[in-house]
Coordinates of N, CA and C in Angstrom, one line a residue:
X1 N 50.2 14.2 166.5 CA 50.6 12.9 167.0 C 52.1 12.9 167.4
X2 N 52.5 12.3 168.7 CA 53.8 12.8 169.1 C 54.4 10.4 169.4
X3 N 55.4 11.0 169.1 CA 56.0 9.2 169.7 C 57.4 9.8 170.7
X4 N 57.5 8.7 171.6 CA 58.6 8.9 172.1 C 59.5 7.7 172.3
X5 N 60.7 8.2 172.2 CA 62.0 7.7 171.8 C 62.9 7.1 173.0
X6 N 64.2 6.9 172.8 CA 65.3 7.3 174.0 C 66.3 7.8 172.8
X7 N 67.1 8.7 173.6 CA 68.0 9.1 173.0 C 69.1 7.9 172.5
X8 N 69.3 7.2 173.5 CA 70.0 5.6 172.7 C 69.6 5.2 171.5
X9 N 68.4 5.2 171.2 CA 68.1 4.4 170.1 C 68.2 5.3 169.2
X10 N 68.4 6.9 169.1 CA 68.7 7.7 168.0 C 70.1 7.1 167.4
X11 N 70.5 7.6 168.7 CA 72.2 7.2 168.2 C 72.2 5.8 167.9
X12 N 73.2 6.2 166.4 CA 73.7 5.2 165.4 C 72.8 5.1 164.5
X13 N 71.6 6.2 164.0 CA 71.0 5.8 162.8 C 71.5 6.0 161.5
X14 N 71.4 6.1 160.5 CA 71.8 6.9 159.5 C 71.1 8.0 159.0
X15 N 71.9 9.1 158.7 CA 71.6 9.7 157.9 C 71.6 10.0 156.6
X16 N 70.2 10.0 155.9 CA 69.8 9.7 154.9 C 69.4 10.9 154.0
X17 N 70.0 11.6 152.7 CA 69.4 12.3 151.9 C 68.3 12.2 151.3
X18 N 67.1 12.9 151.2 CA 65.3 12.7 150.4 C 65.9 11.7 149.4
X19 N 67.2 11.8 148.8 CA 67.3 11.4 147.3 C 67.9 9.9 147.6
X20 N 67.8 9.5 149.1 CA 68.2 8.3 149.6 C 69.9 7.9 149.9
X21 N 71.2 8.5 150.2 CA 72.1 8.6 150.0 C 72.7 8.7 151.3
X22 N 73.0 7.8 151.7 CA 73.2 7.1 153.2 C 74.4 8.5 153.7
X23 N 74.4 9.8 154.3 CA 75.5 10.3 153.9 C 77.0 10.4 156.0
X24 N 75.8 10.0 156.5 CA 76.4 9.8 158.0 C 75.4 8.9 158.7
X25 N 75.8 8.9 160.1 CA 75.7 8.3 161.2 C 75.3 9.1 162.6
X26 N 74.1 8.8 163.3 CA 74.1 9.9 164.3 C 75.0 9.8 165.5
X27 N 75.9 10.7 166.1 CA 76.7 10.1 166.8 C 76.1 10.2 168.5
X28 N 75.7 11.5 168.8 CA 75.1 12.1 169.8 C 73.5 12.6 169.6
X29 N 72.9 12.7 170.4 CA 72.1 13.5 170.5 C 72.6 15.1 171.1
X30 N 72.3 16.1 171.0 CA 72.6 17.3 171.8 C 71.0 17.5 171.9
X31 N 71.2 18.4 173.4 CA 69.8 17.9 174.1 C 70.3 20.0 174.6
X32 N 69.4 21.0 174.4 CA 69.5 22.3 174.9 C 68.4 22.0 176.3
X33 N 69.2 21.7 177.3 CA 68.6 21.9 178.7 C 67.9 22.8 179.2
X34 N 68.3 24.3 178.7 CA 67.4 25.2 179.2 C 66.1 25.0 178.7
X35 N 66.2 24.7 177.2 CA 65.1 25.1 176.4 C 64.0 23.5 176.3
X36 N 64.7 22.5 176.7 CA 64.1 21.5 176.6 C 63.4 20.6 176.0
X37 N 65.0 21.2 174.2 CA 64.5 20.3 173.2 C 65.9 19.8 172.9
X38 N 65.6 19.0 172.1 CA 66.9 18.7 170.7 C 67.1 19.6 170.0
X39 N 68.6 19.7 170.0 CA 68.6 21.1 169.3 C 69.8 20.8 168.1
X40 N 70.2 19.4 167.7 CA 70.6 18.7 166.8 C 71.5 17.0 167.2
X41 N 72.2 16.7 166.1 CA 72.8 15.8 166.2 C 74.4 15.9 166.1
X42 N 75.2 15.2 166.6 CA 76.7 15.2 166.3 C 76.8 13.9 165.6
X43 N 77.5 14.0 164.1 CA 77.5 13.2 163.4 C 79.0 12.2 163.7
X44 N 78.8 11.1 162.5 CA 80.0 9.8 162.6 C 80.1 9.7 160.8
X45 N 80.8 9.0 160.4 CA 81.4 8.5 159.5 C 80.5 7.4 159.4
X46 N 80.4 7.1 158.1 CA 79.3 5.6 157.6 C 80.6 4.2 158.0
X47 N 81.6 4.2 157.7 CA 82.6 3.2 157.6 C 83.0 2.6 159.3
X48 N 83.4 1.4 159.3 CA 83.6 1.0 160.6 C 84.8 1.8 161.4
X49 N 85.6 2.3 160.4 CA 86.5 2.9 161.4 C 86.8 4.5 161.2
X50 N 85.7 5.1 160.8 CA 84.8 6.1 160.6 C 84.9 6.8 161.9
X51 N 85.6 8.2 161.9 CA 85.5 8.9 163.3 C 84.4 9.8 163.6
X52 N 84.4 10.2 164.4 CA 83.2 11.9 164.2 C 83.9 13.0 163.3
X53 N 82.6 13.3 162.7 CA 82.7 14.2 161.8 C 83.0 15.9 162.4
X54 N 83.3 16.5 161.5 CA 83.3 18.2 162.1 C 82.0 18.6 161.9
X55 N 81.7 18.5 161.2 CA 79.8 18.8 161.2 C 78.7 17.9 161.8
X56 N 77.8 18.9 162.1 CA 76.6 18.8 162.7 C 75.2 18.8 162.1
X57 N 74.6 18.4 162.5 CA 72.9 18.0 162.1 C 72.0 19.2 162.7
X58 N 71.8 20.6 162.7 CA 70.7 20.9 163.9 C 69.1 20.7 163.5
X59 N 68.5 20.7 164.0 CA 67.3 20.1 164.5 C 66.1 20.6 163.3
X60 N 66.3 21.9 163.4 CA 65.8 22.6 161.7 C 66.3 22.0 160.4
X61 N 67.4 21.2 160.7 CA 67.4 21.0 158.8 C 67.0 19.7 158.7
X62 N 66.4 18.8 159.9 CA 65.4 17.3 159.5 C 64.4 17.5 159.2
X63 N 64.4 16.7 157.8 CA 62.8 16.8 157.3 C 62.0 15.8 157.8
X64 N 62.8 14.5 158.8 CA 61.8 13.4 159.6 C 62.5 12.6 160.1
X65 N 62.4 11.9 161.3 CA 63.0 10.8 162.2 C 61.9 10.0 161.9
X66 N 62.8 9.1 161.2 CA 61.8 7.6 161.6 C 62.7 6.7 162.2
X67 N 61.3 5.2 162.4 CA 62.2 4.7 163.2 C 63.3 4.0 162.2
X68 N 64.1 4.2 161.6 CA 65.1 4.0 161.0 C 66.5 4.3 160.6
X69 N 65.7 5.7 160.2 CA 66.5 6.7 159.7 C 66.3 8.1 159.8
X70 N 67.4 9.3 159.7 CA 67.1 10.4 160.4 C 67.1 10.8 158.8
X71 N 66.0 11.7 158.3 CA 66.2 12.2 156.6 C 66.3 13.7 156.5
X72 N 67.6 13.9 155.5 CA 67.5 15.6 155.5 C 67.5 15.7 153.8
X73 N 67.4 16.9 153.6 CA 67.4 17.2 152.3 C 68.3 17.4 151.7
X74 N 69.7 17.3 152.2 CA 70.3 16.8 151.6 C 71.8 17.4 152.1
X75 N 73.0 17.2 152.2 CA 74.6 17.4 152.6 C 74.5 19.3 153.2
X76 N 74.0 19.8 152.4 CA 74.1 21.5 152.6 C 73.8 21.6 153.8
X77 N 72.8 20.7 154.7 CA 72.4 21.3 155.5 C 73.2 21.6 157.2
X78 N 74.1 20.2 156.5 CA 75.0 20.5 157.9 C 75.5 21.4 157.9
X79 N 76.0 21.6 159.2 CA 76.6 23.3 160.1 C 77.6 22.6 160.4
X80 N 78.6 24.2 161.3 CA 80.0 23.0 162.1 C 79.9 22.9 163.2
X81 N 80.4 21.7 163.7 CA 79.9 21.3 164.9 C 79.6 21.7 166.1
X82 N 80.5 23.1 166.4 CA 80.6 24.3 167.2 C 79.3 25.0 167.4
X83 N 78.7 24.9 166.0 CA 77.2 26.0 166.1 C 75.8 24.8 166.9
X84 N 76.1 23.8 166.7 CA 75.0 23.0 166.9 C 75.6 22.3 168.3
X85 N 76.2 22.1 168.9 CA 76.6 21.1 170.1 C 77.4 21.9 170.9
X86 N 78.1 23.1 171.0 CA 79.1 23.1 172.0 C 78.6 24.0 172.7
X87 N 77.8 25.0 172.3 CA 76.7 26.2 173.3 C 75.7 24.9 173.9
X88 N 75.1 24.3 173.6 CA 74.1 23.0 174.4 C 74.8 22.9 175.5
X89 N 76.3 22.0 175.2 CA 77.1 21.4 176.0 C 77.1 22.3 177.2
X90 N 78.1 23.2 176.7 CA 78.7 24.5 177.5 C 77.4 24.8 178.7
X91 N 76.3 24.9 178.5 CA 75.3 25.4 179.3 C 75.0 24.1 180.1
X92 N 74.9 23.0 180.2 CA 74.2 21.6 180.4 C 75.3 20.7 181.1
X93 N 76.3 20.5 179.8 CA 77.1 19.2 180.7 C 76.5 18.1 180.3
X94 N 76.7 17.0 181.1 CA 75.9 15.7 180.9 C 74.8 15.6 181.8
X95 N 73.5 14.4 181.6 CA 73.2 14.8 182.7 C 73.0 13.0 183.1
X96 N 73.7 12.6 182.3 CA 73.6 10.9 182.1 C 74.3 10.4 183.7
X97 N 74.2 9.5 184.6 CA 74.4 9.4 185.4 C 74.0 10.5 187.1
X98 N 73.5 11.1 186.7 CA 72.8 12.0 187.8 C 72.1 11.5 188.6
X99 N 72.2 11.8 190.3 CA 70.7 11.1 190.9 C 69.8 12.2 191.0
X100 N 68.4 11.2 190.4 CA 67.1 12.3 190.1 C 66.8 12.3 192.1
X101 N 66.6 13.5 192.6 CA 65.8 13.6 194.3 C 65.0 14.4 194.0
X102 N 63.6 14.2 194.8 CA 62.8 14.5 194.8 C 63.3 15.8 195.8
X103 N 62.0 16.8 195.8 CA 62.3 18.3 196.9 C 61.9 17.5 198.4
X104 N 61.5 16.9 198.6 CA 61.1 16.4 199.8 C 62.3 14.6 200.3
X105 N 63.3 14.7 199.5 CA 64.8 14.6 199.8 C 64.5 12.9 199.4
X106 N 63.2 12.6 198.8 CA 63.6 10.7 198.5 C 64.2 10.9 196.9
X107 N 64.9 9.9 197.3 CA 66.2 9.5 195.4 C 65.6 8.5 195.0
X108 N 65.3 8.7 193.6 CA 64.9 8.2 192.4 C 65.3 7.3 192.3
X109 N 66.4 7.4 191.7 CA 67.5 6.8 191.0 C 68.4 7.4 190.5
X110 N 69.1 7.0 189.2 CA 70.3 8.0 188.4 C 70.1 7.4 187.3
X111 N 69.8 8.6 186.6 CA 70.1 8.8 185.5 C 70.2 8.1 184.1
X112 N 69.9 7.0 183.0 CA 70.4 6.0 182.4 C 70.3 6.7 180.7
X113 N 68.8 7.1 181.0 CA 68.8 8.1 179.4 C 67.8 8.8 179.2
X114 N 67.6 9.5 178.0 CA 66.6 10.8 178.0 C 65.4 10.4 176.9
X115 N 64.3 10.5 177.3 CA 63.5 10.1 176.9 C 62.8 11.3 175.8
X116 N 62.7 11.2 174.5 CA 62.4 12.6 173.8 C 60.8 12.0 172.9
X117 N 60.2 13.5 173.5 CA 59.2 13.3 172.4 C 59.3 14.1 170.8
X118 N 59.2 13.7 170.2 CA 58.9 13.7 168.9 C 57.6 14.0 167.9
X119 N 57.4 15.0 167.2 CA 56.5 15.5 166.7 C 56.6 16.0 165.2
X120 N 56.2 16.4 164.6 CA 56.3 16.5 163.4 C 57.2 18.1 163.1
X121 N 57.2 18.8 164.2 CA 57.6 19.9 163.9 C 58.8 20.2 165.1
X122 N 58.8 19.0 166.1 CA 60.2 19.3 167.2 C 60.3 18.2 167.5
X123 N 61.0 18.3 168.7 CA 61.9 16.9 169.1 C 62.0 17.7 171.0
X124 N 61.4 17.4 171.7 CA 61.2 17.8 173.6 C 62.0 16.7 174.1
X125 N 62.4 17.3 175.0 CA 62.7 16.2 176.2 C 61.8 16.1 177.0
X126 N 61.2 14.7 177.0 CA 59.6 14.7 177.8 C 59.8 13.8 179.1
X127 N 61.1 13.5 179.3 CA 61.5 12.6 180.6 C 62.2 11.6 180.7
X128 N 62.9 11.1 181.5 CA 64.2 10.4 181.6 C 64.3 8.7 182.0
X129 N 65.0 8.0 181.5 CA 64.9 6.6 182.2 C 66.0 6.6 183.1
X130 N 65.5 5.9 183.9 CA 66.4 6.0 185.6 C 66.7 4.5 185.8
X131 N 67.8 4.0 186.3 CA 68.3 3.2 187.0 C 67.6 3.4 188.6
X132 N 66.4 2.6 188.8 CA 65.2 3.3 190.2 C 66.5 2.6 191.4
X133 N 65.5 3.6 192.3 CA 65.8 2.5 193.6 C 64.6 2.2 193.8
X134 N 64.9 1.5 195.5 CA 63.9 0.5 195.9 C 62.5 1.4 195.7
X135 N 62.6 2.5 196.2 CA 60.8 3.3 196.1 C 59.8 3.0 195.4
X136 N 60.3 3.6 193.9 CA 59.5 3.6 193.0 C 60.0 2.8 191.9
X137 N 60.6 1.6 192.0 CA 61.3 0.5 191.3 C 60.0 -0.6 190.8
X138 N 59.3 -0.9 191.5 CA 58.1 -1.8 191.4 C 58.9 -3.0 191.4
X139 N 58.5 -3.6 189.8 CA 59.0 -5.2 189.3 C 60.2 -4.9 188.5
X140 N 60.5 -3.7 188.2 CA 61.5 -3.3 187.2 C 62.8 -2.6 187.9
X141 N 64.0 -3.0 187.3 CA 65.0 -2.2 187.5 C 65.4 -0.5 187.3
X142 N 64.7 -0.7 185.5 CA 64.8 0.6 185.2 C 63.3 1.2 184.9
X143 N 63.3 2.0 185.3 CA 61.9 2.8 185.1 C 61.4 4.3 184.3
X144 N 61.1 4.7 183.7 CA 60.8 5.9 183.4 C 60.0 7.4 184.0
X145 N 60.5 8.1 183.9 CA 59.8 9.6 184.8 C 59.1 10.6 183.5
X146 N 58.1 11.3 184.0 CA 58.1 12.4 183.5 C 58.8 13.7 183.8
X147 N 59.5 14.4 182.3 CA 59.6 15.4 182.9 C 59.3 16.5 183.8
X148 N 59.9 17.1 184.9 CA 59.3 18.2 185.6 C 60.0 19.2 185.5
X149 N 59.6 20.2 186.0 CA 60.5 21.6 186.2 C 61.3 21.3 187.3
X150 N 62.5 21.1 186.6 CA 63.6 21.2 187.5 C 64.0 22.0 188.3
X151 N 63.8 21.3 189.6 CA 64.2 23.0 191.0 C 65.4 23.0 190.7
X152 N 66.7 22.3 191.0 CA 67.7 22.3 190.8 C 68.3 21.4 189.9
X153 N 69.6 22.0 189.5 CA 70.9 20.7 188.7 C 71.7 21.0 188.9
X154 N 73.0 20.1 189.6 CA 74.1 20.7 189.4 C 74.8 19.3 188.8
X155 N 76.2 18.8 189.0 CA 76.8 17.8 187.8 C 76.2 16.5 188.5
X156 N 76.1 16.4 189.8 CA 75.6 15.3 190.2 C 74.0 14.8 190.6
X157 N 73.0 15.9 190.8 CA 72.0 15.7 191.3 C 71.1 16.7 190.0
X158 N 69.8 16.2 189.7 CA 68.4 16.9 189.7 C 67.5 16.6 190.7
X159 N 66.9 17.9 190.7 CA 65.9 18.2 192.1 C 64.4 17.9 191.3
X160 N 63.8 17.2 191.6 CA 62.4 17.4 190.9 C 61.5 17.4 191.7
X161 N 60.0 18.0 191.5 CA 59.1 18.0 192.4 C 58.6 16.2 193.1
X162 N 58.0 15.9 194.4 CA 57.7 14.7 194.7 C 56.8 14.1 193.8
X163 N 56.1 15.4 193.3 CA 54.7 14.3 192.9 C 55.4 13.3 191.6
X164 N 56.5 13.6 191.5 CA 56.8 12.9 189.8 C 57.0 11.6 190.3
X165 N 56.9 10.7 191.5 CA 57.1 9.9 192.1 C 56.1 8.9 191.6
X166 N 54.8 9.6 191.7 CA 53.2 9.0 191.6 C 53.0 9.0 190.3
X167 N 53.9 9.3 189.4 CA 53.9 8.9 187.9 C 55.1 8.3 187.0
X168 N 55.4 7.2 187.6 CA 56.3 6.4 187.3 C 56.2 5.3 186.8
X169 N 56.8 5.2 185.2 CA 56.1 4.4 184.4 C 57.0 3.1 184.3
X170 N 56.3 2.3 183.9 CA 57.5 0.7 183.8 C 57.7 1.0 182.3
X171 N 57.2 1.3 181.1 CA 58.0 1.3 179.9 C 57.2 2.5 179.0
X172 N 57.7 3.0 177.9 CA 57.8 3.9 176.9 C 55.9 4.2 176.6
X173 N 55.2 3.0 176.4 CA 53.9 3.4 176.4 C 52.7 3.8 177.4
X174 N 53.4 3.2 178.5 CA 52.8 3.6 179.8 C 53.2 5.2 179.9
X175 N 54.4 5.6 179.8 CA 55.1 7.1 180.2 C 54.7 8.1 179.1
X176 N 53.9 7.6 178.0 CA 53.6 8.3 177.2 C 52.0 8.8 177.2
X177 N 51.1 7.9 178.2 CA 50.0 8.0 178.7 C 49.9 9.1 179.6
X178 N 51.1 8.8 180.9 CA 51.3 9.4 182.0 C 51.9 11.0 182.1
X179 N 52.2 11.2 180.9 CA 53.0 12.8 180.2 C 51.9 13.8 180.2
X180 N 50.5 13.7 180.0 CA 49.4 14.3 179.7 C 49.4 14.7 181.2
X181 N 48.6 13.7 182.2 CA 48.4 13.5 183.4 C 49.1 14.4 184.5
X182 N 50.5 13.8 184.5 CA 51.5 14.8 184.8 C 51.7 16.1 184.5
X183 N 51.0 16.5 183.4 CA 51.4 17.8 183.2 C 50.0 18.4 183.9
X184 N 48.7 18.0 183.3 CA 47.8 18.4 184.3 C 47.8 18.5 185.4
X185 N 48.4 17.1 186.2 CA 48.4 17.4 188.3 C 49.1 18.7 188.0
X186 N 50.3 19.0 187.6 CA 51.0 20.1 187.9 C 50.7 21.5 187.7
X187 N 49.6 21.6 186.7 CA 49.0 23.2 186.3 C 47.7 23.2 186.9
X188 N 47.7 22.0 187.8 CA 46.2 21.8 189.2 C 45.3 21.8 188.2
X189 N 45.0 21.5 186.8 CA 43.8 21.1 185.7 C 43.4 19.8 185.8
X190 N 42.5 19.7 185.8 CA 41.7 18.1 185.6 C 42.1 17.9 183.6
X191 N 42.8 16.5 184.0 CA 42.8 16.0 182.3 C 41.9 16.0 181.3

């Protein structure tokens, strides 16, 4: 059983020790673009004037995201922040504000946030919420995509195939129907 998220709503949970011990705050998501997972968290301070921390969350030492709180077993497990976020970074960049174009040259939209699926054993990036344009906008401003195999990225643009057009969802439970679907049109398999 998989749920999916936005990376927004990660950020700011707490993190919580098994033994219940409120011990941070998620500050970032770090998202490994090549690989097309979560590949940890950049932490914050519990207190309001609380900065980022030097340590990091990676992805292997959560024993569960709920919707509340992110739970580890306990302080040891963080790394420094270098090993879990700045190789992601370094390779990726942002990709928050990007306009998504299709290969057949119609624009999406840009970019608003990253949509992650969630599983008991990883954390994917399974597709993005866009600020649409007129195209594929419907009744809604913002819309959701599924992921595709990115033709291109550079700081301002992803290239994605057209058909991601024809699977464009108005919210989180629709796009989590349409993830299956989409991946089928794309490997030419009937669902």
């Amino acid at each position: 059983m998989s749920t999916l998220l936005l990376a927004s709503e990660i950020t700011g949970r707490p993190v919580v020790t098994l033994g219940g011990e409120a011990v941070a705050r998620v500050k970032d998501v770090v998202v490994d673009g090549r690989a097309g997972r979560v590949s940890g968290f950049t932490l914050s301070g519990l207190g309001l004037l609380s900065g980022p921390k030097r340590r990091a969350l990676p992805w292997e030492a959560v024993s569960s995201l709920g919707p509340h709180a992110v739970m580890i077993q306990d302080e040891t497990v963080f790394r420094n922040r270098d090993e879990v976020a700045d190789a992601a970074e370094a390779a990726d960049g942002s990709i928050f504000g990007a306009r998504v174009l299709t290969d057949v040259g119609t624009d999406l939209g840009q970019v608003t946030d990253v949509v992650i699926e969630v599983t008991a054993s990883q954390a994917v990036v399974a597709g993005y919420e866009i600020a649409a344009t007129a195209a594929p906008a419907r009744k809604r401003h913002s819309v959701f995509i599924p992921l595709a195999r990115t033709i291109a990225v550079s700081g301002e643009a992803l290239v994605v195939p057209a058909a991601v057009a024809d699977f464009v969802s108005d919210d989180l439970a629709a796009l989590h129907k349409a993830i299956p679907e989409f991946r089928s049109h794309m490997s030419g398999k009937k669902p």
